[in-house]
C-alpha positions as YAML, in Angstrom:
chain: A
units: angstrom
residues:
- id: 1
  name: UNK
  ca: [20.97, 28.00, -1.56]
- id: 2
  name: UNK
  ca: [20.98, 24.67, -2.81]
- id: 3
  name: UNK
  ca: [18.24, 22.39, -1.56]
- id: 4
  name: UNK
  ca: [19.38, 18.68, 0.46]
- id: 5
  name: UNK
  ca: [17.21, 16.41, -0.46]
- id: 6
  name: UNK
  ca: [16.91, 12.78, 0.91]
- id: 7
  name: UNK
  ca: [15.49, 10.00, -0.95]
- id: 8
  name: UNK
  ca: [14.77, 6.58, 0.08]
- id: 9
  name: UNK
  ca: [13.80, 3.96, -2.48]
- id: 10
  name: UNK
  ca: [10.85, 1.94, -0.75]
- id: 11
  name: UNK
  ca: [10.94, -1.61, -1.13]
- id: 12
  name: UNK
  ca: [14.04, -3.50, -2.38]
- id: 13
  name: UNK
  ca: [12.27, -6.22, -4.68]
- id: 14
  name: UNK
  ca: [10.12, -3.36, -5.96]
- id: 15
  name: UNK
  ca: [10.66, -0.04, -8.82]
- id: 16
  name: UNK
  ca: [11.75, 1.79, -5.80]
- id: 17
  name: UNK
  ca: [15.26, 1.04, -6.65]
- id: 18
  name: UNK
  ca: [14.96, 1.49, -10.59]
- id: 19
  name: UNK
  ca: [13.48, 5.13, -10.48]
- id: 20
  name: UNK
  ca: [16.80, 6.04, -8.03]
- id: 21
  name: UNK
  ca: [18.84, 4.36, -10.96]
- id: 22
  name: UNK
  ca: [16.70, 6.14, -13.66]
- id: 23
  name: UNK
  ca: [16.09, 9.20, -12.01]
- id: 24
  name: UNK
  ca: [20.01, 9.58, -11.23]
- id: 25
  name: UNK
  ca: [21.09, 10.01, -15.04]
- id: 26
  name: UNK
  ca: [20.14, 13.25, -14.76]
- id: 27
  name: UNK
  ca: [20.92, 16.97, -13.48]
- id: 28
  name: UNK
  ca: [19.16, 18.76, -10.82]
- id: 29
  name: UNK
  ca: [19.06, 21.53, -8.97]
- id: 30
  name: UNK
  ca: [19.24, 20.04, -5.53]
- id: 31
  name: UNK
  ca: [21.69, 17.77, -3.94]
- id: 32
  name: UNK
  ca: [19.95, 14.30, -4.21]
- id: 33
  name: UNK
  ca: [21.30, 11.58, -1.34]
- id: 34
  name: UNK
  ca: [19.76, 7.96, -1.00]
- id: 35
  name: UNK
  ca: [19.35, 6.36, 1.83]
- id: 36
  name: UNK
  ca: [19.23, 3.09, 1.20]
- id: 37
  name: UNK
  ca: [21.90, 0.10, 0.22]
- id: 38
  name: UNK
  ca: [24.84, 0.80, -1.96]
- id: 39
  name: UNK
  ca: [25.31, -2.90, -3.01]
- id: 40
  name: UNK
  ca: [21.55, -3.03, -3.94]
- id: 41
  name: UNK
  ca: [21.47, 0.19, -6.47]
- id: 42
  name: UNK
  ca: [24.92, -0.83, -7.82]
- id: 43
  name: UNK
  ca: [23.25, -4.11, -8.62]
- id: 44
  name: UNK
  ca: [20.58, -2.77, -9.95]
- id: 45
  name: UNK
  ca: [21.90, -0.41, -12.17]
- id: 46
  name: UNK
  ca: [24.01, -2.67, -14.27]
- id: 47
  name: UNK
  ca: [20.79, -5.00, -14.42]
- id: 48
  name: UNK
  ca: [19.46, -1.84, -16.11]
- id: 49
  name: UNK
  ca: [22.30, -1.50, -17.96]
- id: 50
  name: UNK
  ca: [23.46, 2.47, -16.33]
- id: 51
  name: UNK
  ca: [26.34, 3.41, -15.54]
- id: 52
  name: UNK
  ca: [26.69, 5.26, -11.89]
- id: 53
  name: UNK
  ca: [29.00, 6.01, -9.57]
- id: 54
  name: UNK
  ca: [28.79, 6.61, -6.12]
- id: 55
  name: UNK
  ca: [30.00, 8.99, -3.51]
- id: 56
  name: UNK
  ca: [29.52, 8.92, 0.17]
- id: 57
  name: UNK
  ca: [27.53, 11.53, 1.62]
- id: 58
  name: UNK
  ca: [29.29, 14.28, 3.54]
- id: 59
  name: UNK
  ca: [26.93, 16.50, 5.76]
- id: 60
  name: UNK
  ca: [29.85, 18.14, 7.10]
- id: 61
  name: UNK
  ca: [30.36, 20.31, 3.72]
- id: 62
  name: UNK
  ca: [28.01, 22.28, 1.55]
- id: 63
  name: UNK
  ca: [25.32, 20.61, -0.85]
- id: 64
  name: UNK
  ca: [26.14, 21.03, -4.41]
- id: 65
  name: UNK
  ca: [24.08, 20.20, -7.42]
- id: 66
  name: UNK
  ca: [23.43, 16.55, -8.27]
- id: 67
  name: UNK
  ca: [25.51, 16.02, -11.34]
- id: 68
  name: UNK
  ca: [24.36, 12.66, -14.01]
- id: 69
  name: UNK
  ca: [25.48, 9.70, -13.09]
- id: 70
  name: UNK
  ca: [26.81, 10.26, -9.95]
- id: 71
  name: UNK
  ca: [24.38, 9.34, -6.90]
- id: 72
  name: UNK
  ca: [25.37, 10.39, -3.11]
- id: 73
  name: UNK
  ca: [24.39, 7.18, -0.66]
- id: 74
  name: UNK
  ca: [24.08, 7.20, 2.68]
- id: 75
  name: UNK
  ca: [24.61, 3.35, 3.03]
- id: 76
  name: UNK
  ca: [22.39, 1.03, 5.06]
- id: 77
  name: UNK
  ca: [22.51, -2.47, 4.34]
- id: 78
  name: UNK
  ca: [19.73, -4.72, 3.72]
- id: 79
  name: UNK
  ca: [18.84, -7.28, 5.62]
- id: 80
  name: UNK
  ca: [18.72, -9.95, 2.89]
- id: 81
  name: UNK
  ca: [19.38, -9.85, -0.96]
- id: 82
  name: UNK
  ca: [16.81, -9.49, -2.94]
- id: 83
  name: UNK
  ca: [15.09, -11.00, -6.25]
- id: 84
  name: UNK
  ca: [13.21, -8.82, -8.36]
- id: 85
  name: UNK
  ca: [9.41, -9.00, -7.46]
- id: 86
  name: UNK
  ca: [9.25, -10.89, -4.52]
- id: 87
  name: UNK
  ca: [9.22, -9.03, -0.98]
- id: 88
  name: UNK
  ca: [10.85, -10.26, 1.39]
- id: 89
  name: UNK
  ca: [10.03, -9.86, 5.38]
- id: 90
  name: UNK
  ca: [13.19, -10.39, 6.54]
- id: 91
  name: UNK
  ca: [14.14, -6.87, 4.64]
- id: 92
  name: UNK
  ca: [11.13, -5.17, 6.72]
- id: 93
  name: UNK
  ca: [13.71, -3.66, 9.32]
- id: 94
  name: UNK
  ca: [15.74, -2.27, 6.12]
- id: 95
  name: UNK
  ca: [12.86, -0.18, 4.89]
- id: 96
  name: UNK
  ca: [11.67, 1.16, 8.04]
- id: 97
  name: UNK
  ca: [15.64, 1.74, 8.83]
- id: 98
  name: UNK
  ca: [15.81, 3.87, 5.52]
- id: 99
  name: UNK
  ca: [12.65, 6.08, 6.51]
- id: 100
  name: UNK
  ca: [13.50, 6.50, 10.38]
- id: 101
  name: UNK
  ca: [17.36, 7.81, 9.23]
- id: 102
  name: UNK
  ca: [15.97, 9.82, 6.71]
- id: 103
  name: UNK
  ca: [13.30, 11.59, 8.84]
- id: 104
  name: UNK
  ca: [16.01, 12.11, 11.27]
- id: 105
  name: UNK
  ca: [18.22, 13.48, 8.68]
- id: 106
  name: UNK
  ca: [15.77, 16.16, 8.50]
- id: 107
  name: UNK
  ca: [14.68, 16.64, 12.35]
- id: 108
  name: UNK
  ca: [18.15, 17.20, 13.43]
- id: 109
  name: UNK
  ca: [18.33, 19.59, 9.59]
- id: 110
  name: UNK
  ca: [20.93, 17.89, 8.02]
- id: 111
  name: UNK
  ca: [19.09, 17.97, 4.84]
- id: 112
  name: UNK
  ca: [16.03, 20.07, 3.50]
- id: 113
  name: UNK
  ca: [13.21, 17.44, 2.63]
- id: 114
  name: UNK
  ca: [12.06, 13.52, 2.42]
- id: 115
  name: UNK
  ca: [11.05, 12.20, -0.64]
- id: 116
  name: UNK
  ca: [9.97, 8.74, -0.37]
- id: 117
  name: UNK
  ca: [9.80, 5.71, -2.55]
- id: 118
  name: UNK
  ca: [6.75, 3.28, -2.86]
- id: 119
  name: UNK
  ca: [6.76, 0.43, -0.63]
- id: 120
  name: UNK
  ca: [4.83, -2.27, -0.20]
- id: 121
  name: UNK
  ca: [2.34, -2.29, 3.45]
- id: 122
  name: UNK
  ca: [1.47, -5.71, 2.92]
- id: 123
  name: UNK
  ca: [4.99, -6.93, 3.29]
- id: 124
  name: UNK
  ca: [5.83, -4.49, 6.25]
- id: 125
  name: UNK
  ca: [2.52, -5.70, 7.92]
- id: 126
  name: UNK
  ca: [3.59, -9.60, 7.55]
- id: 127
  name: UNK
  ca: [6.60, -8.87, 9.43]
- id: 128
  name: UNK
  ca: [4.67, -7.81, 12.22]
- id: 129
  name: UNK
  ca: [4.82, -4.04, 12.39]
- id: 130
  name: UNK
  ca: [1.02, -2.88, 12.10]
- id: 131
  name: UNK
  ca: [1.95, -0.11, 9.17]
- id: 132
  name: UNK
  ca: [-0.90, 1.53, 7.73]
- id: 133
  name: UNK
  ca: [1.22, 3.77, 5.60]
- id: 134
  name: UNK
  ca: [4.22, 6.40, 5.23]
- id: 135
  name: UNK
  ca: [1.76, 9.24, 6.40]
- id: 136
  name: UNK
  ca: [1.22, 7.89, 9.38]
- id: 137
  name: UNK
  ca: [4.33, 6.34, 10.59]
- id: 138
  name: UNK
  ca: [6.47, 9.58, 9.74]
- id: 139
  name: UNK
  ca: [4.10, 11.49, 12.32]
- id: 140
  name: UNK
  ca: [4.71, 8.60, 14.81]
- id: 141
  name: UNK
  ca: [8.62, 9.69, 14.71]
- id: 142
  name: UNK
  ca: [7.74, 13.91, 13.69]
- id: 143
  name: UNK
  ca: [4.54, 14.95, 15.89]
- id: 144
  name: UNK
  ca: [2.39, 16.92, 14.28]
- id: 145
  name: UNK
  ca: [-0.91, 16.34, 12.77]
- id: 146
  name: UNK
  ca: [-0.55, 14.03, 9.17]
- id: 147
  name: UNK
  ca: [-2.33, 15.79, 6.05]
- id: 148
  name: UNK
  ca: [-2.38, 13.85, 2.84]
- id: 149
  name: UNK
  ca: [-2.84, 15.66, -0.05]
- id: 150
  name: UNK
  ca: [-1.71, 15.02, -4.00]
- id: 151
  name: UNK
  ca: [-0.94, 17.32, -6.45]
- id: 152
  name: UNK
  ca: [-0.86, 16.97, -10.08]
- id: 153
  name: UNK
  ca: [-0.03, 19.90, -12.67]
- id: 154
  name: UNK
  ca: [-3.93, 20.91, -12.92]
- id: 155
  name: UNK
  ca: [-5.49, 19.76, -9.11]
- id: 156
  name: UNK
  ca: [-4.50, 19.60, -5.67]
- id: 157
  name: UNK
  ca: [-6.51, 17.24, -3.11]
- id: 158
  name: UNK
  ca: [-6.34, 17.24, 0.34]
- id: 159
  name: UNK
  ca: [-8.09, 14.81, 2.41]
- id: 160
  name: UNK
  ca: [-10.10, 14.62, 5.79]
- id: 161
  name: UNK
  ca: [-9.25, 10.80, 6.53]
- id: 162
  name: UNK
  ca: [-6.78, 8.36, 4.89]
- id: 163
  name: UNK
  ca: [-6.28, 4.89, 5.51]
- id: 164
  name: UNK
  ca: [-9.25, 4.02, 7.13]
- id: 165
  name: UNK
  ca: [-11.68, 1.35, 6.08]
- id: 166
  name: UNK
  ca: [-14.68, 2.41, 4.53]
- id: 167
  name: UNK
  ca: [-16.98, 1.75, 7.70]
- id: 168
  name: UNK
  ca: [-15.21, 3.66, 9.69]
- id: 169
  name: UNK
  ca: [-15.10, 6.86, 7.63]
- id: 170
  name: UNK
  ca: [-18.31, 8.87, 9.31]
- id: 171
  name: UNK
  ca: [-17.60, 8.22, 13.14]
- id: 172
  name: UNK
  ca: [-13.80, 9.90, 11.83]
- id: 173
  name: UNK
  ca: [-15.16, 13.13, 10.33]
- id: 174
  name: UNK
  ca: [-15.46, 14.96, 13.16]
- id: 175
  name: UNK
  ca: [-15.71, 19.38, 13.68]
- id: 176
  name: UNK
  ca: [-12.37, 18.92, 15.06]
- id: 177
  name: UNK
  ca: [-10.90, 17.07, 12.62]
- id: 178
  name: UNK
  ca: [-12.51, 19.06, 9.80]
- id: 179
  name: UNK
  ca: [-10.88, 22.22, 11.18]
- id: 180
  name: UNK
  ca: [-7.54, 20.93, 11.47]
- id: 181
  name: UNK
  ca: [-7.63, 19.93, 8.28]
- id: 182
  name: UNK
  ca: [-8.33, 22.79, 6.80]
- id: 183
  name: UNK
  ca: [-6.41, 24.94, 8.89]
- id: 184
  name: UNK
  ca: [-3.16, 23.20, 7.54]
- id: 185
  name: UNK
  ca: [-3.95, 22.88, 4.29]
- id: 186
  name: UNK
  ca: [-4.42, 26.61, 4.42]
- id: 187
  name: UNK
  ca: [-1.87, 27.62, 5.84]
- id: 188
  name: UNK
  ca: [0.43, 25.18, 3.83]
- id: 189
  name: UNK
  ca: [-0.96, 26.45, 0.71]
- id: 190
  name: UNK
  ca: [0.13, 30.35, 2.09]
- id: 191
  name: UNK
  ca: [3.45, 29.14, 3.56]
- id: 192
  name: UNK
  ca: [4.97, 26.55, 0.88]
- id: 193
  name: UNK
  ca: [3.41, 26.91, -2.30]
- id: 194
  name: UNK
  ca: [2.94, 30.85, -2.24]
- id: 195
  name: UNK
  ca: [-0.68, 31.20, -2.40]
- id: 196
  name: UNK
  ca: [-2.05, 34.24, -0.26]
- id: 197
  name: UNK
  ca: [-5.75, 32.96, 0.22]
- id: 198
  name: UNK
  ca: [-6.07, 30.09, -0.82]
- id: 199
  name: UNK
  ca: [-9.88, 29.15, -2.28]
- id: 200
  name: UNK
  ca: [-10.62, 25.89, -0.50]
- id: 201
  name: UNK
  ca: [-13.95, 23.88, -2.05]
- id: 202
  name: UNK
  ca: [-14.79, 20.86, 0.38]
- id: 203
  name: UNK
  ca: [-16.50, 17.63, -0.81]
- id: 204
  name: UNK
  ca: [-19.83, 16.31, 1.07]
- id: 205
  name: UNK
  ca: [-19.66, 12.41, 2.43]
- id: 206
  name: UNK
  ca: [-22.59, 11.22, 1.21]
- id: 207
  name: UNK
  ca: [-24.34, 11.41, -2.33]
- id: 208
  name: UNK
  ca: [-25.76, 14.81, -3.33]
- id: 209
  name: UNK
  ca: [-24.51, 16.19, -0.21]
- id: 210
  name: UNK
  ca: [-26.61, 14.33, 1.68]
- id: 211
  name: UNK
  ca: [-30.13, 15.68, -0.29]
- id: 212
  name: UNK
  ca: [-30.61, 18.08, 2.54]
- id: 213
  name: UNK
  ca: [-30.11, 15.16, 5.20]
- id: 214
  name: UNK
  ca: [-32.49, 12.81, 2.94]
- id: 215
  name: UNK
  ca: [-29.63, 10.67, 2.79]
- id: 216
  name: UNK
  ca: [-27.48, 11.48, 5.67]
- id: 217
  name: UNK
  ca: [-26.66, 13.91, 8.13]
- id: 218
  name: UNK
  ca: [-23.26, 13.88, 8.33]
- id: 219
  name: UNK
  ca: [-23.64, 17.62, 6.26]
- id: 220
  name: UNK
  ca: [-25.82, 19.36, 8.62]
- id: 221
  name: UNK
  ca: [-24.81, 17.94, 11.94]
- id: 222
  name: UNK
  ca: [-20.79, 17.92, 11.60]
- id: 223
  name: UNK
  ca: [-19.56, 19.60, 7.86]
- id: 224
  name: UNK
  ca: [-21.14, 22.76, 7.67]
- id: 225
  name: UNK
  ca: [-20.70, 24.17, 11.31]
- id: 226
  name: UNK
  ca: [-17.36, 23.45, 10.52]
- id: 227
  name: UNK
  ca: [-17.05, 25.54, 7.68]
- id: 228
  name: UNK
  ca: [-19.14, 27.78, 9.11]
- id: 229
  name: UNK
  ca: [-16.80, 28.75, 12.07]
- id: 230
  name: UNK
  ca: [-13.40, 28.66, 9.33]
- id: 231
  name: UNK
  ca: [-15.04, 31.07, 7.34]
- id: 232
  name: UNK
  ca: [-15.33, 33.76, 10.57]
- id: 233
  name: UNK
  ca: [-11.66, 32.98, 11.03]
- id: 234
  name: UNK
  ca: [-10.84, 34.22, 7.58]
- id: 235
  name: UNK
  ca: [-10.62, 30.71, 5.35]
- id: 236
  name: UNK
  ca: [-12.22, 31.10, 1.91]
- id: 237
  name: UNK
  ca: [-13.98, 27.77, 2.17]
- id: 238
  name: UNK
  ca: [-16.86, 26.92, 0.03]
- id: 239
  name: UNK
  ca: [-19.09, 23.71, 0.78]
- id: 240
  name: UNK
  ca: [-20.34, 21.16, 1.27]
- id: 241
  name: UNK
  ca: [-20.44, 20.20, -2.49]
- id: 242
  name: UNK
  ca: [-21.75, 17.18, -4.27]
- id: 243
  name: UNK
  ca: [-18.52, 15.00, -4.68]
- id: 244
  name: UNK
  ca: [-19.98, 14.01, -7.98]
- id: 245
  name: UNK
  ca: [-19.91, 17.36, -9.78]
- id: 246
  name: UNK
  ca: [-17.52, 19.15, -7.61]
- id: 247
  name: UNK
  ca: [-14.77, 17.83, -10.23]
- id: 248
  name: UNK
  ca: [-15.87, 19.91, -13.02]
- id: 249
  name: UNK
  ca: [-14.38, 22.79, -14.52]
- id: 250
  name: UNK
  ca: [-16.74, 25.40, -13.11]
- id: 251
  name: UNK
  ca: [-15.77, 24.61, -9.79]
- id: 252
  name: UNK
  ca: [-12.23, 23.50, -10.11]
- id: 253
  name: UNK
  ca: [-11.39, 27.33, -12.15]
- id: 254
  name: UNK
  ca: [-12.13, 28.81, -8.69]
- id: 255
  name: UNK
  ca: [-10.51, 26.31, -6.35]
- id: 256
  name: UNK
  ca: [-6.80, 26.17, -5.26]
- id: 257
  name: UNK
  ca: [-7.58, 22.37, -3.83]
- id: 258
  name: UNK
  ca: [-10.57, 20.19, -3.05]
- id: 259
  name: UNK
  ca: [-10.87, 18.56, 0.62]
- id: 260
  name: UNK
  ca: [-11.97, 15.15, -0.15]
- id: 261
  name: UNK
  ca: [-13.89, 12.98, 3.04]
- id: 262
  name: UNK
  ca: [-12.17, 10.01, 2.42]
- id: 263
  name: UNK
  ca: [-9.09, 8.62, 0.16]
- id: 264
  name: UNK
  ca: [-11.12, 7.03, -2.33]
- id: 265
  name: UNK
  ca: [-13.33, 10.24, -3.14]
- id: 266
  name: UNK
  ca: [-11.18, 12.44, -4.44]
- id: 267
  name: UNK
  ca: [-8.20, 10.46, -5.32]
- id: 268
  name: UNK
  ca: [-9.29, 8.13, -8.16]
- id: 269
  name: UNK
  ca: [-10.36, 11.77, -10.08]
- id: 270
  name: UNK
  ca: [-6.54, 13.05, -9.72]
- id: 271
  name: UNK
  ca: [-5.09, 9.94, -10.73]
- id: 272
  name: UNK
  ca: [-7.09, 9.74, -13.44]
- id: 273
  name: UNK
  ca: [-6.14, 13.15, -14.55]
- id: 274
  name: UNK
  ca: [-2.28, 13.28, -13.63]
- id: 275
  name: UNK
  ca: [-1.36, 10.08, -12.79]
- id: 276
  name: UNK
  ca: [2.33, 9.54, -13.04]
- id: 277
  name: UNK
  ca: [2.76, 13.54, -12.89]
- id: 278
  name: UNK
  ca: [1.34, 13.71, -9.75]
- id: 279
  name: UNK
  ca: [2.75, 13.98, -6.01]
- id: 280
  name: UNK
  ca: [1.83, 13.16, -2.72]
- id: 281
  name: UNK
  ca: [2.70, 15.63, -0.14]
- id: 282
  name: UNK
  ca: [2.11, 15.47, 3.27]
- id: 283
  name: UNK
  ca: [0.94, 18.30, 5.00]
- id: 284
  name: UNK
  ca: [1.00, 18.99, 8.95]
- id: 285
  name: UNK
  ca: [4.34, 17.86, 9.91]
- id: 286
  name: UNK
  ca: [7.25, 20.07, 11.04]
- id: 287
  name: UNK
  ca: [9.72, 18.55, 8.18]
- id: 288
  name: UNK
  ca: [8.98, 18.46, 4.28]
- id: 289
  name: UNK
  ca: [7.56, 14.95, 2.99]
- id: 290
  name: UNK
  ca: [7.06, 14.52, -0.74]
- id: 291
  name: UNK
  ca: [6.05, 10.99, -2.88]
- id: 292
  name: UNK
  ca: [5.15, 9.25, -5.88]
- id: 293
  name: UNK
  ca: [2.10, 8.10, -6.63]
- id: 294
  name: UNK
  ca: [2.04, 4.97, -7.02]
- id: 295
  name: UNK
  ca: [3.08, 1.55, -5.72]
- id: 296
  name: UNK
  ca: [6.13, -1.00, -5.76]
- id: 297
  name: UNK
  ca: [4.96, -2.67, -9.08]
- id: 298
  name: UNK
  ca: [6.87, -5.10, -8.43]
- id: 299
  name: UNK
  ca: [6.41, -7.02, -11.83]
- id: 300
  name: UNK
  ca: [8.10, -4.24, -13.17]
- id: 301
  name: UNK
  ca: [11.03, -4.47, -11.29]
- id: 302
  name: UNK
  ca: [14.25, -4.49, -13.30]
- id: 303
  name: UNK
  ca: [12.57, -4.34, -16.67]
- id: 304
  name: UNK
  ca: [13.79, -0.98, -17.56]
- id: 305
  name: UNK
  ca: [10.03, -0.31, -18.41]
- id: 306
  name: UNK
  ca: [9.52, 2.23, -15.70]
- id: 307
  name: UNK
  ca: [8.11, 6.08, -15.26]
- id: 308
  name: UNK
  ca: [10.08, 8.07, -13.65]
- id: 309
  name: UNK
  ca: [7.89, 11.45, -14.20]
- id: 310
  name: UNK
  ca: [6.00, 10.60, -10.22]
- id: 311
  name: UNK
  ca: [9.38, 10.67, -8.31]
- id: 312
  name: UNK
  ca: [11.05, 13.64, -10.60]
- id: 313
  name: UNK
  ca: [7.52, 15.83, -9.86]
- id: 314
  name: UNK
  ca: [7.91, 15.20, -6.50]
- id: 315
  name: UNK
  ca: [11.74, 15.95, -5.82]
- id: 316
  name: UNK
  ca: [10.49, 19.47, -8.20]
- id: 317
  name: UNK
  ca: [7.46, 19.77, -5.23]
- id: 318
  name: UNK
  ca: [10.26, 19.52, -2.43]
- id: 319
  name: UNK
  ca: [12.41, 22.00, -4.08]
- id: 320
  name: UNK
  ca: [9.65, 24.33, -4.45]
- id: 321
  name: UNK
  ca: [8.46, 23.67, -0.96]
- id: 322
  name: UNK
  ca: [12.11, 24.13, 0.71]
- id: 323
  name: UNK
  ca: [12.92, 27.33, -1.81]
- id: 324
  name: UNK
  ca: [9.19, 28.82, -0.56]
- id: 325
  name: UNK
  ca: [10.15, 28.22, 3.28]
- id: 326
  name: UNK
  ca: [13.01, 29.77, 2.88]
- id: 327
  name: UNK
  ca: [11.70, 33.03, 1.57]
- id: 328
  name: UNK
  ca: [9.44, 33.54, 3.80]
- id: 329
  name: UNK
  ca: [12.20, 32.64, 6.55]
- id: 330
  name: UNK
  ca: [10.01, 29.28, 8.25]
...
């Protein structure tokens, strides 16, 4: 079987469109088909000086292996044209277009997987659609229950809350939450990436683990009856740990991921280690959902001077993901 994977490029004044150009020179193992403007990637392209050519996508006949240089569209026009590095809100419908016909691609199973593009929530929010991220607004069109997690080649961390501010972090951890969490993240870990019992080490919210509720409760009261009642379902789930020595080697040898609180706690530490290796996956829905990890940089934008190793890890993740599902006949 050869994986169908959809890609949309995130914002148009943005990289978005450069790592489809860059990232389309070469072979893989998986047919690759953009949604996203024609006109806008041919442009783009010859800015960057590669040649492509185009073919319409044809759902109606069996993937085959993307070949160099030739990228399958599946065309939907922008709004307005762009200039490199400056967002434009009139192009707002355009990107949300490009994610709602991609997610539906897979709903309805036209294709295998999403892998998404960075865009820019700033611009989406200025155009009046209250957007707190791709996480959530795919589960606004899936169901489910949204779990972000990022992988790099040497960590994987999965998080309790995402795009929340800071002060609202605590009243969000809840038992329920916690559990859900961890449930999927399990459970993904078993189903897509092959791991039979998966050894799950969960941060602490506040410093030292609270110092025996010295400096908060939050352990006592909410995280460790939690893990308490996973463990007697079966979970191998160790914690609450300090989040500031948790990301050592003698705990990370024995952990398959970390469950981070909040974005900010466990994230900066992968980034650090992997970033632009490292994929964000999202966990919880009933179709596949892999991303780069990092933004629109949109100074960037048409300089040629762009990573593609993000977006190529995470079409590899939804390849591995779709060939694992498969297998195991999910």
């Amino acid at each position: 079987m050869i994986p169908r994977i959809a890609l949309t490029p995130g914002e148009p004044a943005g990289i978005g469109p450069d790592l489809c150009v860059f990232t389309a020179r070469n072979d893989f193992p998986c047919e690759i088909i953009v949604f996203g403007d024609q006109n806008l990637l041919a442009d783009r392209a010859k800015q960057l000086g590669v040649d492509l050519d185009f073919e319409p996508v044809d759902f109606g006949a069996p993937p085959s292996a993307h070949r160099a240089n030739v990228l399958k569209i599946f065309s939907i026009p922008l709004q307005k044209n762009t200039v490199l590095g400056k967002p434009e809100t009139e192009n707002v419908s355009y990107i949300l277009n490009t994610i709602d016909e991609a997610v539906r691609a897979c709903m309805s199973g036209c294709v295998d997987a999403l892998v998404t593009g960075p865009i820019h929530k700033g611009i989406i929010n200025a155009g009046g659609i209250q957007f707190t991220g791709h996480t959530e607004y795919i589960a606004g069109i899936t169901g489910g229950d949204p779990v972000m997690m990022l992988t790099d080649p040497s960590l994987r961390v999965a998080l309790i809350t995402t795009h929340l501010p800071l002060s609202d972090v605590s009243g969000a951890i809840t038992s329920g939450r916690i559990k859900t969490v961890l449930r999927t993240v399990n459970q993904a870990l078993q189903l897509k990436f092959g791991i039979a019992n998966p050894r799950i080490l969960v941060c602490g919210l506040n410093p030292h683990a609270g110092e025996g509720g010295y400096i908060g409760r939050e352990e006592i009261d909410i995280i460790e009856p939690a893990l308490s009642e996973l463990s007697k379902e079966g979970l191998t789930v160790q914690g609450p740990l300090p989040a500031d020595t948790l990301f050592t080697p003698k705990y990370l040898e024995q952990a398959d991921v970390i469950v981070a609180m909040y974005h900010d706690q466990g994230l900066p530490v992968l980034k650090h280690m992997g970033f632009g290796q490292a994929v964000n996956i999202t966990l919880g829905l009933p179709i596949i959902r892999t991303s780069v990890d990092h933004g629109t940089a949109l100074d960037l934008a048409g300089s040629g001077r762009v990573d593609t190793g993000s977006l190529v890890a995470a079409i590899d993740a939804a390849i591995e993901m779709v060939e694992n599902r498969t297998a195991i006949n999910i």
